[in-house]
XYZ file of C-alpha atoms in Angstrom:
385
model
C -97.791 199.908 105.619
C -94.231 200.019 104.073
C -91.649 197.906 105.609
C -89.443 200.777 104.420
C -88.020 202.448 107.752
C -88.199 206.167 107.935
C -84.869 208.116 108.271
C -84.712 210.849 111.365
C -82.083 213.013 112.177
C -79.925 211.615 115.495
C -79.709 213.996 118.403
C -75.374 214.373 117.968
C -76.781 215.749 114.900
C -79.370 218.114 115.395
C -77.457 219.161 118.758
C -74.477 219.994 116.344
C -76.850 221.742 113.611
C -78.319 223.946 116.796
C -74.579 225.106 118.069
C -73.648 225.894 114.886
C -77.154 227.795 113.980
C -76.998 229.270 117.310
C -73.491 230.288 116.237
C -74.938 231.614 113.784
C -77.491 233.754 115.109
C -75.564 235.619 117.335
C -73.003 236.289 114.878
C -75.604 238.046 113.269
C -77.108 239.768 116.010
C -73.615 241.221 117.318
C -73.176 242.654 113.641
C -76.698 244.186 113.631
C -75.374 245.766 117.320
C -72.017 247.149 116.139
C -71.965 250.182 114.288
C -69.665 250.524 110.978
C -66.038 251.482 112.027
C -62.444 251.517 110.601
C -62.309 249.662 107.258
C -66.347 249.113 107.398
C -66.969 252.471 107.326
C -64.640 252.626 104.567
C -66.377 250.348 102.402
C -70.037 251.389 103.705
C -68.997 255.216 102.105
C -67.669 253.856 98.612
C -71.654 253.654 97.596
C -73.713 255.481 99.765
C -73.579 258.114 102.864
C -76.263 259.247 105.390
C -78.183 260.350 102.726
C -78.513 256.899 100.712
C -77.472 254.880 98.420
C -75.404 256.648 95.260
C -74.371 259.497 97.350
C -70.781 258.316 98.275
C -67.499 258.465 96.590
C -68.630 256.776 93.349
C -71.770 256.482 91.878
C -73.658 252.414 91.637
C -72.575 252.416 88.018
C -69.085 253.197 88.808
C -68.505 250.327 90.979
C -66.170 248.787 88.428
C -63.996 251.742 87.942
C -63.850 251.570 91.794
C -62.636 247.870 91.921
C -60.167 248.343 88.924
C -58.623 251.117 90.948
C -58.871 248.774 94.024
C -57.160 246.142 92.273
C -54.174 248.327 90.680
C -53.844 249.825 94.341
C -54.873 247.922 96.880
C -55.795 244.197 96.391
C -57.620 241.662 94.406
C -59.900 240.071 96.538
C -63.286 239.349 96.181
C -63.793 239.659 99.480
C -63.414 243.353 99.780
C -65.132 243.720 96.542
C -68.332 241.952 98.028
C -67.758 243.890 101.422
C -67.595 247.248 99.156
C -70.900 246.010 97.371
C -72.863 244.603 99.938
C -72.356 247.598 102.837
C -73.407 250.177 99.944
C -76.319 249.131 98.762
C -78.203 246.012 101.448
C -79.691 247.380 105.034
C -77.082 246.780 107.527
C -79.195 244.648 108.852
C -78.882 241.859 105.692
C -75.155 242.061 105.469
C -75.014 240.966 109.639
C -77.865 238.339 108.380
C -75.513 237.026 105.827
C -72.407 237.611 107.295
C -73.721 235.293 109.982
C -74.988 232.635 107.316
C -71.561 232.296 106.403
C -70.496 231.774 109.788
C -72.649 228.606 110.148
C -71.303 227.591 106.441
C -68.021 227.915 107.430
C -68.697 225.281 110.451
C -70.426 223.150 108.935
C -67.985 223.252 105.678
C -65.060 222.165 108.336
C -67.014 219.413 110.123
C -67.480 217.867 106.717
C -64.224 217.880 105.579
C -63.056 216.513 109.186
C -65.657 213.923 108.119
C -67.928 214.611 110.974
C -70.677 216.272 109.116
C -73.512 214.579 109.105
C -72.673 213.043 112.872
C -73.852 209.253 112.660
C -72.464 209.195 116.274
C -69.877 211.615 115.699
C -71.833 214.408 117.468
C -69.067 214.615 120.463
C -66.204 214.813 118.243
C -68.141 217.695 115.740
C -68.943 219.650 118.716
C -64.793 219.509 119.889
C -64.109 220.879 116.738
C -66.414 223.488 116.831
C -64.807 224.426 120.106
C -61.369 224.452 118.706
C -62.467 227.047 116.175
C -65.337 228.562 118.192
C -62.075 229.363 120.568
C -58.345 228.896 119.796
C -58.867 230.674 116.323
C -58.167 234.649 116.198
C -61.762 236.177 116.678
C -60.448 238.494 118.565
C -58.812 240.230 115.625
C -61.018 243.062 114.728
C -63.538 240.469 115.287
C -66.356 243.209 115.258
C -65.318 244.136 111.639
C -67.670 243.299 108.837
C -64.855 243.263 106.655
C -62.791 240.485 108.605
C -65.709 238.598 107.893
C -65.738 238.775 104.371
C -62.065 238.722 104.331
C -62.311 235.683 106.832
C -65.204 233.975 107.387
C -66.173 233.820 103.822
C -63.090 233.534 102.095
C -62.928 229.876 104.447
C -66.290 228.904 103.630
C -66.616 229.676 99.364
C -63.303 227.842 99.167
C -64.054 224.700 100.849
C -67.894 224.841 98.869
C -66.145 224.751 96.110
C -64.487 221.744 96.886
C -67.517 219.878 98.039
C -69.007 220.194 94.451
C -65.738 219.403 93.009
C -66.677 216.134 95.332
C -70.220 216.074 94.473
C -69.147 216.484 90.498
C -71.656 215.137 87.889
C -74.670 214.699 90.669
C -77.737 216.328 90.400
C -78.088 220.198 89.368
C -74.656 220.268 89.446
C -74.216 217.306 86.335
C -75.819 220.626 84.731
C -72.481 222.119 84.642
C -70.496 221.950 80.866
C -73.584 220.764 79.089
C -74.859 223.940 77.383
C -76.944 222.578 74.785
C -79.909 224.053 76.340
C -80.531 227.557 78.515
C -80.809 225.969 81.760
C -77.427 223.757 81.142
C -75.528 227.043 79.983
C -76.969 229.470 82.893
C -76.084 226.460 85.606
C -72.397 226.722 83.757
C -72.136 229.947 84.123
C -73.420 230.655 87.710
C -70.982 227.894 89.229
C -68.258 229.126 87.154
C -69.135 232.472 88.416
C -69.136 231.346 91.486
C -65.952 229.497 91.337
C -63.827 232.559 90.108
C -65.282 234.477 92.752
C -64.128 232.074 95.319
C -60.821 231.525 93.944
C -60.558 235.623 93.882
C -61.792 235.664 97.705
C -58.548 235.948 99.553
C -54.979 235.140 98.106
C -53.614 233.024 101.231
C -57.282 230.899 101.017
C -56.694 229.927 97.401
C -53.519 229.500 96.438
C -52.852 227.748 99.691
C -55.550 225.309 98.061
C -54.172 225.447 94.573
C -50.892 224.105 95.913
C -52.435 221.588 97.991
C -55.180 220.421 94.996
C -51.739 220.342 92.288
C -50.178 218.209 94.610
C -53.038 215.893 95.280
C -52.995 215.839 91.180
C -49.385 215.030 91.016
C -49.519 211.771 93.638
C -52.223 210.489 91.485
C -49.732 211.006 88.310
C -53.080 212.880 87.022
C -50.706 215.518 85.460
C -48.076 212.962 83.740
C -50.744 210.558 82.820
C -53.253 213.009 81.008
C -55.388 213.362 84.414
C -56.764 216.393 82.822
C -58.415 215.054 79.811
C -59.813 211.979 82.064
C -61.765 214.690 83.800
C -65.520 215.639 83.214
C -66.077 218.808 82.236
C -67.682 219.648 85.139
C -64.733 219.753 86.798
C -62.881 221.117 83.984
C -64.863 224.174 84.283
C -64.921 224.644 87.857
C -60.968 223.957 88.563
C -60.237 226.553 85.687
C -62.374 229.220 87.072
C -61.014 228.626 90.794
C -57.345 228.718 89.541
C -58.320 232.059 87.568
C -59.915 233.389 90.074
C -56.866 232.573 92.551
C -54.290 234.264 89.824
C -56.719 237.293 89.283
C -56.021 238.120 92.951
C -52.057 237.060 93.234
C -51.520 239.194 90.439
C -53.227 242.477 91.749
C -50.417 245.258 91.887
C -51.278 246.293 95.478
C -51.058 242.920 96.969
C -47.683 242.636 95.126
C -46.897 246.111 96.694
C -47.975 245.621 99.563
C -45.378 241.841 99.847
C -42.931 243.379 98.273
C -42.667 246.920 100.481
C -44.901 246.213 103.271
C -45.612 247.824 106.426
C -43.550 247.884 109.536
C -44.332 243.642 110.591
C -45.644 243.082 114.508
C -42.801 240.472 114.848
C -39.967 239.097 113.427
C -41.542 236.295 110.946
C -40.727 233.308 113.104
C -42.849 234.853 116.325
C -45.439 236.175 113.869
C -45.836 232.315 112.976
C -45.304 231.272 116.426
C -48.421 233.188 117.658
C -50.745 233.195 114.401
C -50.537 229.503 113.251
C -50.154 227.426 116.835
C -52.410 224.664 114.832
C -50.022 224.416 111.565
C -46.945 224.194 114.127
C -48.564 221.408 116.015
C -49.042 219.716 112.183
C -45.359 220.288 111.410
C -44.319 218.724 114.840
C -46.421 215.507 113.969
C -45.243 215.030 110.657
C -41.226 215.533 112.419
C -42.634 212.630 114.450
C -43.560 210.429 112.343
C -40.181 210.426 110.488
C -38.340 208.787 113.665
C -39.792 205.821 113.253
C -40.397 203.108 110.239
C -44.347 203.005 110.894
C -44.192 206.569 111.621
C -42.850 207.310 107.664
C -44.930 204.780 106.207
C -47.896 206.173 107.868
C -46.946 209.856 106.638
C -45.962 208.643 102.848
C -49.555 206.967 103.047
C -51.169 210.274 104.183
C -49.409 212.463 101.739
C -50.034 210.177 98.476
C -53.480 210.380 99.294
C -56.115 212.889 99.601
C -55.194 213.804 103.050
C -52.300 215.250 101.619
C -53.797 218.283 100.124
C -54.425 219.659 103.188
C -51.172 218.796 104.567
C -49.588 220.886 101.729
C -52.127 223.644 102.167
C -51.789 224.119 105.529
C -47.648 224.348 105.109
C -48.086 227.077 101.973
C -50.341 229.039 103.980
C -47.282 229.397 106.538
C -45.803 231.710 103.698
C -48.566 234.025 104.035
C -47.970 234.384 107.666
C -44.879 235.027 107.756
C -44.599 237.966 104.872
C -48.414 238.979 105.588
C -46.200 239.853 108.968
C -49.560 240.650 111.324
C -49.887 238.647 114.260
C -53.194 236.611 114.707
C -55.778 236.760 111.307
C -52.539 236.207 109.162
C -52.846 232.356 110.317
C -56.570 231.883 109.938
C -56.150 229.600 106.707
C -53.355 227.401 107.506
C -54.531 226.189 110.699
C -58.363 225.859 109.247
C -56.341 223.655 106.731
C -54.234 222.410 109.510
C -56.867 220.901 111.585
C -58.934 219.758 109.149
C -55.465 217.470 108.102
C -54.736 216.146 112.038
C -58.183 214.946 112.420
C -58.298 213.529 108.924
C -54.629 211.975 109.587
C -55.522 210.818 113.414
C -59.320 209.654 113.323
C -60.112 210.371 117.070
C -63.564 208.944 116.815
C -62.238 205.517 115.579
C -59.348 205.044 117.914
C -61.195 206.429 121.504
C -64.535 205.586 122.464
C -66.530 208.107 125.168
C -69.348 206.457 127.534
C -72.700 208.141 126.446
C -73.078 210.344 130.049
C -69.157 211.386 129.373
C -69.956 212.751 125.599
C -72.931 213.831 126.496
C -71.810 216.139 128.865
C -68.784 217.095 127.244
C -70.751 218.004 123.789
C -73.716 219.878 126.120
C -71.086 221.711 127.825
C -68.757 222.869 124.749
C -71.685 223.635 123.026
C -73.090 226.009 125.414
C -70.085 227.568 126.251
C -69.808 228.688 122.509
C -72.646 229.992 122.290
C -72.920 231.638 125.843
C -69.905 233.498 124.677
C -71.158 235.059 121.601
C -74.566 235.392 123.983
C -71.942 237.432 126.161
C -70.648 239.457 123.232
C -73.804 240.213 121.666
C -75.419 241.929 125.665
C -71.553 243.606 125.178
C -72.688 244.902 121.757
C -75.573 245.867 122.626
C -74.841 247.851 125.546
């Protein structure tokens, strides 16, 4: 027999990987319940009406006239374009499946950027964070709405996978991407490029939130000064290019400009719009006032911000701009606080300074677990009825 030990998931982890596939589940199921309304209905009729697909207001090989008018008129995400293409043509059934996936993704994408995915021990602190999101963030705003999913959901968890094989650069399939010698090399290029612009197009507060926060990171370095760029693989090369075109493609779309520049009638003045959408960013912005009353407290900050903490810190700020012009209280602040918390739990470490008794975390993970999930449980008989 080997003296080679097997490797076996802990229970903080698997208990975290069940929440958040739980999570998952009934995210899925409470789409499946909830019949297409408002913008979903919307999107649903672009392709197809009761009497199936290629029966609605364009024909499948129209799509791309659609989205060019879409983008001259209304906006340039990717999200809507995938919500537009996805309702007209899958079952309803696979876009709740999916739009659930992402759900889980977006979870799990968090915890690993708080550095708490995969738990080793950390299965307390991952299931707090869950619980944060799970519920302090603004479900509740047209929640039921495929398209705040895409527009959501999604456009949280493509960004952040992007930057986890920006991480991940040169390893396995992914060391694939720039060499196109060969057929597979070029097609991997392609399809993470692809997939790159797409998540760069997904939602305009996402991306270039992340943009700023990424060119700062690169400035702190001195990668732009010192010829950072040519340093980098190619890999990355081709996936930072595609991201920041993708991010531009949607900036630049004549109806979001429109829409910034003219605008509907705001719910608030900007300062209470940011007051009640981005509670999380605030609490940021109060630390980081904080820490400049004191000597340890600014070189503690200066440390965080020259290092990779800091693109979040930056992200989470720029996204404030989005709240306040976007002007609608509650989804408006989605990004900067997801960026927001994932920078106070990078910046505090709560699982290195406090320690929990095994009982005590045990409890408190069982019991914020299940009340997540009991609650989307509770939504889904809602849904149903």
């Amino acid at each position: 027999m080997s003296g080679r030990q097997k490797s076996y998931i802990n229970i903080p982890t698997l208990w975290v990987l069940s929440v958040v596939a739980a999570l998952a589940v009934a995210w899925s199921v409470m789409y499946i319940f909830t019949l297409p309304m408002g913008d979903d209905l919307i999107y649903t009729s672009i392709l197809r009406r009761a009497d199936g697909i290629g029966t609605g207001a364009y024909a499948v090989w129209e799509f791309p006239r659609y989205w060019a008018r879409h983008w001259m008129y209304t906006n340039g995400r990717s999200a809507n374009l995938f919500a537009s293409l996805f309702m007209g043509i899958l079952p309803h059934w696979m876009v709740s499946v999916m739009c659930g996936l992402a759900v889980g993704a977006m979870y799990l994408f968090v915890l690993y950027f708080c550095r708490l995915f995969p738990c080793k021990g950390r299965g307390v602190a991952a299931t707090v964070v869950i619980a944060v999101i799970a519920f302090l963030f603004p479900w509740w705003d047209s929640f039921s709405l495929i398209d705040v999913n895409f527009n959501y959901v999604w456009a949280t968890a493509m960004p952040l996978a992007v930057l986890v094989m920006l991480r991940h650069d040169g390893r396995g399939w992914l060391g694939r991407v720039g060499s196109i010698s060969d057929r597979s090399g070029l097609i991997t290029t392609a399809c993470v490029a692809m997939f790159c612009l797409f998540a760069g197009m997904i939602h305009e507060a996402a991306t270039l939130s992340l943009c700023a926060g990424i060119v700062w990171t690169a400035w702190m370095r001195g990668d732009i000064s010192s010829g950072g760029w040519r340093r980098m693989s190619r890999q990355r090369r081709w996936m930072l290019v595609a991201f920041f075109a993708g991010a531009a493609v949607a900036a630049l779309s004549p109806g979001i400009i429109m829409r910034a520049v003219g605008g509907s009638a705001p719910d608030d003045v900007w300062w209470m719009v940011v007051l009640k959408s981005a509670p999380i960013t605030l609490i940021l912005l109060f630390v980081m006032l904080m820490s400049l009353m004191s000597h340890n407290g600014r070189e503690r900050l200066r440390r965080v911000m020259v290092s990779d903490r800091g693109m979040w810190v930056v992200s989470a700020i720029a996204g404030l701009a989005f709240v306040a012009v976007g002007g609608i209280v509650g989804r408006s602040g989605w990004f900067s606080q997801i960026f927001a918390l994932i920078a106070l739990w990078q910046w505090y470490d709560p699982v290195g300074r406090y320690r929990v008794s095994l009982v005590g975390g045990g409890l408190v993970a069982l019991s914020l677990g299940l009340s997540a999930v009991v609650q989307m449980v509770e939504v889904d008989r809602y849904s149903y009825i």
